[in-house]
XYZ file of C-alpha atoms in Angstrom:
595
model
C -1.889 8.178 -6.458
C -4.127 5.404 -5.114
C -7.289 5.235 -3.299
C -8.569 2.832 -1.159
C -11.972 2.817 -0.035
C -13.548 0.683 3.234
C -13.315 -0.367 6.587
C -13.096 -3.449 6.601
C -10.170 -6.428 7.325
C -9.136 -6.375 3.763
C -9.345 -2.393 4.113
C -6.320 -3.105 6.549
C -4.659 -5.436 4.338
C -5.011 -2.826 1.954
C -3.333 -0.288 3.645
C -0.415 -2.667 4.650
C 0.514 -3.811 1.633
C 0.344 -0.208 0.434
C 2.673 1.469 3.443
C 5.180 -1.218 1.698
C 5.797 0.715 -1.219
C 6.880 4.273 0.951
C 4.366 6.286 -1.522
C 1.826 8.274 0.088
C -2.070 7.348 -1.202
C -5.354 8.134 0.714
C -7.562 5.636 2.571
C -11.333 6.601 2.989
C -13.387 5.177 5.336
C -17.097 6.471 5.992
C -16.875 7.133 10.082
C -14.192 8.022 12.045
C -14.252 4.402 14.296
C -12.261 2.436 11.644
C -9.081 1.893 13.261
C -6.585 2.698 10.362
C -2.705 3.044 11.238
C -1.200 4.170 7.872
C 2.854 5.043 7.874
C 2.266 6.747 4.516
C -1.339 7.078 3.896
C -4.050 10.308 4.655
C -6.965 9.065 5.820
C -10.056 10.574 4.810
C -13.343 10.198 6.421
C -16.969 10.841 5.093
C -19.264 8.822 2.942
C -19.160 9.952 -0.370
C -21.463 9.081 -3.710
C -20.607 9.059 -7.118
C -20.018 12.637 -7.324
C -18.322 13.374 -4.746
C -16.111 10.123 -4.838
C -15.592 11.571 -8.391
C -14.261 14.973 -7.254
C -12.267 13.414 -4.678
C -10.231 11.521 -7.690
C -9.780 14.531 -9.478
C -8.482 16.900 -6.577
C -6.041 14.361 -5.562
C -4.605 12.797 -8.989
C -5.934 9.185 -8.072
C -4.855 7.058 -10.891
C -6.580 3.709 -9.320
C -9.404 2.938 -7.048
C -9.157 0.136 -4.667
C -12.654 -1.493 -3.627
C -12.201 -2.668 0.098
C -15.518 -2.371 1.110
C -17.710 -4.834 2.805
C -19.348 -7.275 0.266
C -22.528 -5.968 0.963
C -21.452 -2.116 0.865
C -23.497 -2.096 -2.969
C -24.294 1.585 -2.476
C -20.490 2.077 -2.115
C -19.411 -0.232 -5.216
C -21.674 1.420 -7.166
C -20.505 4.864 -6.415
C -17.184 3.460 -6.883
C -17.934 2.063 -10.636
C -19.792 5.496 -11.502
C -16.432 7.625 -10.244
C -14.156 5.150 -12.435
C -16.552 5.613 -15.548
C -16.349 9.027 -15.228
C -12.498 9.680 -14.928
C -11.738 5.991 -16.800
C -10.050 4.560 -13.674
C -9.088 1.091 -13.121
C -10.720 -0.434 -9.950
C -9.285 -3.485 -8.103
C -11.485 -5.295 -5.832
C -10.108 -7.149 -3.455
C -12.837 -9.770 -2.805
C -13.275 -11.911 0.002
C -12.890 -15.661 -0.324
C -15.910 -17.313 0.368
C -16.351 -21.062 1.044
C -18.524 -23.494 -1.599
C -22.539 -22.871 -1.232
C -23.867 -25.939 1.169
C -26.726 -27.294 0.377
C -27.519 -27.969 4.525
C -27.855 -23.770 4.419
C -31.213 -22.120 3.367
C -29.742 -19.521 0.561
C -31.533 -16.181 -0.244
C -31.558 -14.305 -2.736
C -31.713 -11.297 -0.570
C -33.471 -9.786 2.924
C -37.368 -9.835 1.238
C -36.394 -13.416 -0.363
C -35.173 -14.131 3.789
C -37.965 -12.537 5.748
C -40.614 -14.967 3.050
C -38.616 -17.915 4.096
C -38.797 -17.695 7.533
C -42.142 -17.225 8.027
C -43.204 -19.293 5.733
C -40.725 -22.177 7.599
C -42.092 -20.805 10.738
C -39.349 -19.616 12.617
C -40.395 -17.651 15.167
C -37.344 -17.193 17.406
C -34.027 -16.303 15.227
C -30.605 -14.868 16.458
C -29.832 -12.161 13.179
C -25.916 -12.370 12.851
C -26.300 -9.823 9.919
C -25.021 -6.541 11.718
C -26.262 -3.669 12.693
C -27.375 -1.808 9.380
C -29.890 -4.475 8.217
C -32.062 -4.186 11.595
C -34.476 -2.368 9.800
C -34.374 -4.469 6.932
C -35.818 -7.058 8.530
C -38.619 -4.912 10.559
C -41.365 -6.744 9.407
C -39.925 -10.084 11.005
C -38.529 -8.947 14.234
C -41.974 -6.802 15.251
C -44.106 -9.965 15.418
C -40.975 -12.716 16.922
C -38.837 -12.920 18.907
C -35.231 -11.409 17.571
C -31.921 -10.718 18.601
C -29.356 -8.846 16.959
C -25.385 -9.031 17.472
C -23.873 -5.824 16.748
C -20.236 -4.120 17.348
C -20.468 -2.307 20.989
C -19.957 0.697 19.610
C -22.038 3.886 20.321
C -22.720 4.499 16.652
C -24.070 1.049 16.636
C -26.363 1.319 19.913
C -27.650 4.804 18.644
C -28.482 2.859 15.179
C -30.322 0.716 16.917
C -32.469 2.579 18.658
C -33.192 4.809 15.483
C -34.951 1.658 13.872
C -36.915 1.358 17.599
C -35.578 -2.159 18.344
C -35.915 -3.290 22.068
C -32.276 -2.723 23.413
C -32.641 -5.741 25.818
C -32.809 -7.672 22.714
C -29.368 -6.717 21.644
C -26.083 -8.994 22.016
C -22.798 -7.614 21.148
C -19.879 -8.932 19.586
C -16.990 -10.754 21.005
C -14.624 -13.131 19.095
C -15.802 -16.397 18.928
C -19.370 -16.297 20.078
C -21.517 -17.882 18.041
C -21.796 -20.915 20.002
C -22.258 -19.356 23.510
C -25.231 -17.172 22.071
C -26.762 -19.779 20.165
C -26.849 -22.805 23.306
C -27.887 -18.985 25.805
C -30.745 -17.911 23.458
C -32.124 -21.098 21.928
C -33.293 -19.645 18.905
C -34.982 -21.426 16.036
C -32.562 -20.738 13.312
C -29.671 -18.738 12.353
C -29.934 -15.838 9.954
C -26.323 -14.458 8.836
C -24.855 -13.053 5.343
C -22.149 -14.487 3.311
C -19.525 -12.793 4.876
C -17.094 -15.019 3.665
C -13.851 -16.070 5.752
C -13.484 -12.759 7.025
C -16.513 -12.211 7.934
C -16.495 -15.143 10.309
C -19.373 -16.929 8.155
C -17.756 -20.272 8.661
C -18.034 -20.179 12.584
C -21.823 -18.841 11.787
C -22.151 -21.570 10.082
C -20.340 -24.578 12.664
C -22.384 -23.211 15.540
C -25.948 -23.319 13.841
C -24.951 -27.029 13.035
C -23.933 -28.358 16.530
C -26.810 -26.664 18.105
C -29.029 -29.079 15.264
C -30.915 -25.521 14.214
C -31.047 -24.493 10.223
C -29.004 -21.368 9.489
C -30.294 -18.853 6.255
C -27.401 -17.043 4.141
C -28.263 -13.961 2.326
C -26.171 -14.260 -0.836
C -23.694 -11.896 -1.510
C -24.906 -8.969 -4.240
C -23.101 -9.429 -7.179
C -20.025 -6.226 -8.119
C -20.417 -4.071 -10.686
C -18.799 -5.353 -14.070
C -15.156 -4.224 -14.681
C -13.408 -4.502 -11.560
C -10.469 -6.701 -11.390
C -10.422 -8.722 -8.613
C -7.665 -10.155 -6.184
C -8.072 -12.266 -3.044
C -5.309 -11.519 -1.133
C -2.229 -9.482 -0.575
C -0.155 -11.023 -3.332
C -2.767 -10.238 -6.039
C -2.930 -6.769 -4.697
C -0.193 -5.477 -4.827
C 0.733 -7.140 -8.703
C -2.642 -5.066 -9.617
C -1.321 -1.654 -8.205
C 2.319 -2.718 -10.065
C 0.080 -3.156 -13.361
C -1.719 -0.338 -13.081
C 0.168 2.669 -11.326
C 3.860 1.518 -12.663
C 6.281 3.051 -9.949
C 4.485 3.003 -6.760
C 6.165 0.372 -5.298
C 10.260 1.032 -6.171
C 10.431 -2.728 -7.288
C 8.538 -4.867 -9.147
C 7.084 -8.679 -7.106
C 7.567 -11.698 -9.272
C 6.352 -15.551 -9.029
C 8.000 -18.472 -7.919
C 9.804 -21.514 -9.970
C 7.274 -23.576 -7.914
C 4.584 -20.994 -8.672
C 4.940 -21.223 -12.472
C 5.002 -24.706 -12.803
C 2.061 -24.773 -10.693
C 0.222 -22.402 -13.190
C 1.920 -24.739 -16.454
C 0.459 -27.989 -14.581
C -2.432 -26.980 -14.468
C -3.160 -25.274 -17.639
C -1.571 -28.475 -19.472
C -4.488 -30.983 -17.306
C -6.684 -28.195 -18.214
C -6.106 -28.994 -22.242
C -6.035 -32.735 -21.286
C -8.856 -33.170 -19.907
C -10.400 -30.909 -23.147
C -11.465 -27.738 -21.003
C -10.933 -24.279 -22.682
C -7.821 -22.582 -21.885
C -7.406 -18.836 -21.358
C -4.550 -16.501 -20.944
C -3.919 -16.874 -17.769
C -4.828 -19.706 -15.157
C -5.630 -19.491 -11.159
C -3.859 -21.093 -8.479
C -4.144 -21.601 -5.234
C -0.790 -20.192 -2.808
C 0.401 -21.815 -0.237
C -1.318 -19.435 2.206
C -4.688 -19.948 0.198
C -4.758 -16.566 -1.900
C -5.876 -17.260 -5.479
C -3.436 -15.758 -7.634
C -3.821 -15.719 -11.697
C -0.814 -15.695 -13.638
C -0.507 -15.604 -17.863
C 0.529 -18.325 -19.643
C 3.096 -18.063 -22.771
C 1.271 -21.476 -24.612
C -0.349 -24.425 -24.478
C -0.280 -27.909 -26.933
C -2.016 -30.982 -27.181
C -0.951 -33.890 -28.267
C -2.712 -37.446 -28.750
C -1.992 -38.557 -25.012
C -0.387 -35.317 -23.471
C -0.750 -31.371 -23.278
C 2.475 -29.318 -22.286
C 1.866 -25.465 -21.002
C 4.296 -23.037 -20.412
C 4.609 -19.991 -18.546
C 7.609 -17.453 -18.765
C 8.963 -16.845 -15.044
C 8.357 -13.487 -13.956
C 10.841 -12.454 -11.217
C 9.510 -9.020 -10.978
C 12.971 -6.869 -9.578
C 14.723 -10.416 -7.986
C 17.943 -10.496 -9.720
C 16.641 -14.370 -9.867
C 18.583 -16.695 -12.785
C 15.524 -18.207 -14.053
C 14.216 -14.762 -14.669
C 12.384 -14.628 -18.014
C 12.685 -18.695 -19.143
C 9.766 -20.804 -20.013
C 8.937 -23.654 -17.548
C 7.332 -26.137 -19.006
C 4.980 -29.302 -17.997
C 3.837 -31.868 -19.957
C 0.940 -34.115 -18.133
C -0.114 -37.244 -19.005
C -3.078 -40.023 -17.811
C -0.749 -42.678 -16.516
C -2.249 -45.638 -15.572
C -0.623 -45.768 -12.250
C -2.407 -44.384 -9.236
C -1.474 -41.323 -7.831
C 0.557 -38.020 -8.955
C 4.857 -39.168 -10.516
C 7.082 -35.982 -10.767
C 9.325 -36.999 -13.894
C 12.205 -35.105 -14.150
C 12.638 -33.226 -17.744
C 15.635 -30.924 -19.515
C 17.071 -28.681 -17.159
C 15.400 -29.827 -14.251
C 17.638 -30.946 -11.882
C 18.048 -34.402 -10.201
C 18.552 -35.471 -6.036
C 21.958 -37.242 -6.050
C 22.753 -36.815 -1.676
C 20.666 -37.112 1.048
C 18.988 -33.870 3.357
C 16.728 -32.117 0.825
C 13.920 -33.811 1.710
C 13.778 -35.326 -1.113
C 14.495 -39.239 -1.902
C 18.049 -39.665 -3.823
C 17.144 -40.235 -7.775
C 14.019 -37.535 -7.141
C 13.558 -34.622 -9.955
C 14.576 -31.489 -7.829
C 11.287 -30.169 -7.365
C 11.065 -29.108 -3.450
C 8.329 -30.342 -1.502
C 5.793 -26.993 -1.195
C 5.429 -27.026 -5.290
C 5.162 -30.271 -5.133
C 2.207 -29.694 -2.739
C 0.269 -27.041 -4.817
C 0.611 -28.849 -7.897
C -0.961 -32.302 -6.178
C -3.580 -29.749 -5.117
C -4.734 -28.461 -8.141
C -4.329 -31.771 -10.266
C -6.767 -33.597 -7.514
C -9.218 -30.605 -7.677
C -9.430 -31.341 -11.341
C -8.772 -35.176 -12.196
C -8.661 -38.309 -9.332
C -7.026 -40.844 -11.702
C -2.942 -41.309 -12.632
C -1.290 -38.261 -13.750
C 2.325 -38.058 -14.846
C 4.019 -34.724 -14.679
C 7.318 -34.046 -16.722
C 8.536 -30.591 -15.608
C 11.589 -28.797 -17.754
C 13.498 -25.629 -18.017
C 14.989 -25.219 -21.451
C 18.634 -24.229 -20.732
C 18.177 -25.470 -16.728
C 21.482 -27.396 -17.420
C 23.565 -24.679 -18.218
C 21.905 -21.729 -15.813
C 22.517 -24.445 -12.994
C 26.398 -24.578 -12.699
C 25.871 -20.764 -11.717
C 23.930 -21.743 -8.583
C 24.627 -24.053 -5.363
C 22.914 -27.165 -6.499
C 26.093 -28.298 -7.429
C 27.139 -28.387 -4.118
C 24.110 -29.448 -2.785
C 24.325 -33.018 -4.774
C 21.665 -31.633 -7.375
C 22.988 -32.426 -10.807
C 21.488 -31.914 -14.420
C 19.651 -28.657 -13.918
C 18.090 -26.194 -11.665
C 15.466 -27.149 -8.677
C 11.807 -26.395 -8.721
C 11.441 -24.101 -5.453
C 9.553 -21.491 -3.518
C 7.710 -21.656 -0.350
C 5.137 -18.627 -0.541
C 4.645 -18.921 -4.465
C 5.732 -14.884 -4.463
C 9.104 -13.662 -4.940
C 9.806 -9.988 -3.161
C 12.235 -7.802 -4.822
C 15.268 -9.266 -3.326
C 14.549 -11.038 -0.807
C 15.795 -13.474 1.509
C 13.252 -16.422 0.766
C 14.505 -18.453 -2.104
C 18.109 -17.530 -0.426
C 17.351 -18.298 2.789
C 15.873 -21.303 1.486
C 18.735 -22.808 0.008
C 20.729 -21.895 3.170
C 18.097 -24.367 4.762
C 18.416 -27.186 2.208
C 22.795 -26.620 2.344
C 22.181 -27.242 6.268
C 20.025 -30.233 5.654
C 22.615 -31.906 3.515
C 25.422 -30.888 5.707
C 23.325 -32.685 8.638
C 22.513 -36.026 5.800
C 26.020 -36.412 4.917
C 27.340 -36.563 8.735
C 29.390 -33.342 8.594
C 30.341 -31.984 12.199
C 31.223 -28.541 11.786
C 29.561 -26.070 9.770
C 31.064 -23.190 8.499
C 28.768 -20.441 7.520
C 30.395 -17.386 5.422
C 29.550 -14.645 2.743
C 30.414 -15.815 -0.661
C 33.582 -17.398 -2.337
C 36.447 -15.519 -1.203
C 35.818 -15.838 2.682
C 34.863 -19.169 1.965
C 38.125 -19.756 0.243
C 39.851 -18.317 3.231
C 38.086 -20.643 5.460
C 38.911 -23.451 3.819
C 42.556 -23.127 4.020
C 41.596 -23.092 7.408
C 40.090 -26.270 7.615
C 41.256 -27.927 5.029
C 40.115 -31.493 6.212
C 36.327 -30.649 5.716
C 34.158 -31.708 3.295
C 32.543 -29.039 0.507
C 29.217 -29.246 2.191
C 30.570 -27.814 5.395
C 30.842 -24.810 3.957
C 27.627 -22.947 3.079
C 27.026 -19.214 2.291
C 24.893 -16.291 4.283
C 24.922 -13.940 2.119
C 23.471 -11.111 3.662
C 21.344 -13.550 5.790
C 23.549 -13.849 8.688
C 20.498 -13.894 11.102
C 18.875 -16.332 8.801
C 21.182 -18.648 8.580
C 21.962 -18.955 12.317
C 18.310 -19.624 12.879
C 18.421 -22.253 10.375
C 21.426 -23.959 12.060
C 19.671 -23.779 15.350
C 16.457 -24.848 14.175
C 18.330 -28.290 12.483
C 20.228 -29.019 15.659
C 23.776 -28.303 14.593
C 26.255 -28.544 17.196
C 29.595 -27.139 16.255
C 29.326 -23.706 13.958
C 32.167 -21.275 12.415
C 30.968 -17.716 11.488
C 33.452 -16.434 8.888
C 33.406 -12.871 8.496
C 34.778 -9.433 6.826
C 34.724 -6.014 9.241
C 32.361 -4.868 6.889
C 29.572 -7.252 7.813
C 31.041 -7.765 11.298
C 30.619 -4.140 12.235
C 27.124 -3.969 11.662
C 26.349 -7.503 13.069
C 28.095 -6.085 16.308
C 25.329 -3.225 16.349
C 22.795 -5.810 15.978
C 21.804 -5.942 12.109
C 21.533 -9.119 11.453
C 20.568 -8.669 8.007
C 23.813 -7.000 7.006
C 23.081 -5.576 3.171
C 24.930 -2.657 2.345
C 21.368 -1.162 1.191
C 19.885 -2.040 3.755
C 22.193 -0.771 6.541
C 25.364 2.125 6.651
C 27.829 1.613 8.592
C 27.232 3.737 11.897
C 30.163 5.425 13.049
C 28.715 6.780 16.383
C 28.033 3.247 17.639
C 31.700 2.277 16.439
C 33.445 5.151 18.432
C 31.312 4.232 21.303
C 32.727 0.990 21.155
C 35.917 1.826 20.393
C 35.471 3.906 23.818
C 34.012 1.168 26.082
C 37.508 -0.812 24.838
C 39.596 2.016 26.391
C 40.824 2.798 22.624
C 43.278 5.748 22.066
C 41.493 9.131 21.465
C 43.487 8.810 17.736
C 40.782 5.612 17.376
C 38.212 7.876 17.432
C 39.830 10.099 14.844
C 40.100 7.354 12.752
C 36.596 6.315 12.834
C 34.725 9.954 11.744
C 37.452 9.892 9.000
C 36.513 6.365 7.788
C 35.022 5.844 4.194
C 35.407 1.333 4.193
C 35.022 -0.539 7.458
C 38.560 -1.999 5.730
C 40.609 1.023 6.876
C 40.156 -0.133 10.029
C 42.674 -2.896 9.642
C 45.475 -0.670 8.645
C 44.870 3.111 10.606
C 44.340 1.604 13.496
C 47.754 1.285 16.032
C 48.501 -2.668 16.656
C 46.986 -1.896 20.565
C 44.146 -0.093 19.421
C 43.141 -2.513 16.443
C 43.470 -5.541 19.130
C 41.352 -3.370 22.140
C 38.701 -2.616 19.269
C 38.811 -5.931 17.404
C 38.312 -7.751 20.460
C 35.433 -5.783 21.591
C 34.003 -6.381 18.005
C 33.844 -9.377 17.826
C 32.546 -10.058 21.579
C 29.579 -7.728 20.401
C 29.303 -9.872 16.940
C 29.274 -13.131 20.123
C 26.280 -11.825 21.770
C 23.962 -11.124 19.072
C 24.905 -14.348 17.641
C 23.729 -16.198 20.475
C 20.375 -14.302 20.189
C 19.372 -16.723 17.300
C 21.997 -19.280 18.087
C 21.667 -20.274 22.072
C 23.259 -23.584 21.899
C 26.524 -25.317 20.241
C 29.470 -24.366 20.002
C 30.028 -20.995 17.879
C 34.109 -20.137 16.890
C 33.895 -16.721 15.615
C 37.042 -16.240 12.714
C 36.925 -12.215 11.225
C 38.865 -12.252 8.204
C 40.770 -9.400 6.596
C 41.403 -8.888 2.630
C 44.225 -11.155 2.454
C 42.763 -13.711 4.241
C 44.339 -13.400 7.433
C 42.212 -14.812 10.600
C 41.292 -13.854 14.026
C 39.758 -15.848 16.164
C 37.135 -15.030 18.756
């Protein structure tokens, strides 16, 4: 059981990323105006201190504490690190991510160190952007100037307030976006906020103190109690809760082929450049969550380092699950970043991946976060030789065959996370198949479930080339998004009744795990296509969407085949609105009908 403890935005995140995993876990906050929706969490209200956050953890089994609370909540963290001594919990903080310390910004070390600054600067009319609980922190400064505090317009807040005796006409309350409206209506002298981090809006604090020309002072953040782990985002989250409560989400997350080549390019520039080397090594996402992941070794040679990190796939049934990717940097001492293609990486040999013919096979976003972290770290010439010991071999199993990649596998991944199966690195391939299609002139795409149908369909058009022919999957949805979204005109949806009996109901991802086969919606249509009442029979008694082929009469099967496949038409066009679209369902011996 998990706990998660604070009010705040990464409170929420917190509680989203746990309603994923369908286990129930409690989410405290301290007052009932948190607005919490939880699918699968009990929310719990109160403040509690050590003790009692301690009891709570024994009544309820918790077997990890999650620290959501506000940076500045040290009361609460501390209560939180005297519950996990006590009962030897794990605690996972999921910390804010906070922008590099200006020097333009007056930093204190706290409210005394802020309240000596200002006076002795002589500031003497300040707009407090600090929230309602430090009012009377800063007593002494706002009973002699002139002061106004922005708080939440809440009547917790108001009543606060006017507990600590502050002049109510001197209060502001929050809206999005503010800070520059208050600052050019109220003139003050100088800005006082916290570091709130991104969340907390601290860069927008910080924008509109600077075009209004007036000095803004930062109360530093308190530092955490030692021990908790911390993650900055969603990603990092939930891998924590995977470590350390092993079944609460039914399938494991995993990282990238982008991802850990990321990790093994920077670890090996790292060693390079003669900096220590840990376990593990922090990059940066796409989405900007830093995310550490371990590394298996790291070498250094006279004029290169190599690092590698074993790919952890989590639950994906992902080929590259388990190998070592590998990258060896080198100074080079021509400018800029060269991607060098090594064993078992594989190599661009057709046009429409976005990537120049000749290119290594590493896809654009990895490219990206690796240029990112190798310029945060060095600004000369850097060659980086990526490999995949046994790429070669591993690669005739995938597409990149097909998709003119030869030699080896392809460095991808978009979000640097893989989910337990899903759709990205799939879907993402579908993409790149389109693209090629598209590069290599092709004019009708045929988009189908795996070999067999594909086999079928291209007996059917047997004057196409391979790279008309690209496979959903489950993905059906996806891949008529894709085909929109690249402009193609003419498209062929090859399909088994299986898949084309849910798509009619609208499920247009079409997994068997995901989705059963609905046999009320199928009589219902079998009913709207005036059917025989012995249709209907047929359907309750169904175990495959198959039978249908052969218990069905010859004029029910048409009436209910035809109506299928109209219904398969429309939600089609939700996703595809354009083109032409030639519908071809497909039984087990490859027979076709059109519609």
């Amino acid at each position: 059981m998990i706990l998660i403890l604070g009010g705040t935005t990464e409170g929420r995140l917190a509680v989203r990323v746990a309603d994923e995993a369908g286990s129930p876990y409690f989410y405290s906050t301290k007052g009932h105006e948190q607005q919490v929706t939880c699918r699968n969490g009990t929310h719990l209200t109160g403040g509690m201190d050590g003790a009692a956050l301690t009891e709570c953890c024994r009544t309820h089994g918790i077997r990890l504490l999650v620290d959501a609370a506000h940076p500045f909540a040290t009361e609460l963290h501390r209560h939180v690190a005297e519950a996990a001594r006590q009962l030897h919990l794990p605690v996972v903080r999921i910390e804010r991510q906070y922008p590099s310390r200006s020097s333009d910004i007056v930093w204190c070390d706290d409210y005394d160190d802020a309240l000596h600054r200002l006076e002795q600067d002589g500031i003497s009319r300040l707009l407090a952007l600090t929230g309602v609980q430090t009012i009377g922190r800063l007593r002494p400064y706002w009973q002699h100037h002139t002061c106004w505090f922005r708080i939440l317009p809440r009547p917790s807040s108001m009543a606060l307030a006017q507990e600590q005796g502050f002049d109510k006409c001197n209060l502001v309350f929050y809206q999005v976006n503010d800070e520059e409206r208050l600052v050019q209506q109220l003139s003050p002298d100088a800005l006082l906020t916290k570091e709130s981090g991104e969340s907390g809006g601290f860069a927008a604090k910080v924008t509109a103190a600077r075009a209004a020309g007036i000095p803004i002072y930062a109360v530093k953040r308190p530092p955490l109690p030692d021990g908790f782990h911390l993650v900055t985002g969603e990603h990092g989250l939930r891998k924590a809760i995977e470590q350390a409560v092993p079944g609460f989400f039914p399938l494991r997350s995993g990282f990238t082929t982008g991802a850990c080549a990321t990790a093994a390019t920077k670890a090996a520039l790292l060693a390079l450049l003669g900096q220590t080397v840990g376990e593990e090594v922090t990059i940066t996402l796409p989405d900007g969550e830093h995310i550490a992941l371990p590394l298996h070794e790291v070498t250094r040679a006279d004029d290169a380092a190599t690092a590698a990190v074993r790919k952890d796939a989590g639950d994906d049934p992902d080929i590259t699950n388990g190998r070592l990717i590998l990258s060896t940097v080198r100074f080079s001492s021509c400018p800029g970043i060269r991607f060098l293609q090594g064993e078992g990486v594989g190599r661009v040999t057709l046009p429409g991946l976005g990537l120049p013919v000749g290119e290594p096979a590493i896809n654009p976003t990895p490219r990206r976060m690796m240029e990112q972290e190798v310029t945060a770290l060095y600004q000369g010439g850097v060659d980086i030789t990526l490999s995949i010991p046994g790429g070669r071999e591993l690669a005739l199993r995938t597409f990149n065959p097909k998709l003119g990649v030869t030699d080896g596998l392809s460095i991808i991944g978009t979000s640097g996370i893989v989910h337990p199966f899903s759709s990205e690195a799939f879907v993402e391939t579908i993409r790149r198949e389109i693209e090629v299609f598209r590069a290599v002139g092709g004019e009708r795409l045929v988009i189908n479930s795996g070999a067999r149908s594909e086999r079928f369909l291209r007996d059917h058009y047997p004057d196409l080339p391979p790279q008309a022919f690209v496979h959903y999957g489950n993905y059906v949805g996806a891949t008529l998004r894709a085909a929109a979204d690249l402009e193609v005109g003419r498209l062929t949806l090859g399909i088994m009744i299986g898949k084309a009996v849910k798509l009619a109901e609208g499920q247009l991802d079409t997994h068997s795990r995901e989705h059963l086969m609905n046999k009320v919606f199928l009589q219902q249509l079998a009913a709207d296509a005036s059917c025989s009442e012995a249709a209907h029979t047929v359907i309750e008694e169904l175990t495959l969407a198959r039978e249908l082929w052969t218990r069905l009469s010859v004029a029910d099967l048409d009436r209910f085949l035809t109506a299928l496949l109209a219904a398969c038409r429309r939600w089609c066009r939700t996703v595809y609105p354009k083109g032409e679209l030639t519908l071809l369902l497909m039984d087990e011996e490859g027979q076709i009908r059109c519609g």
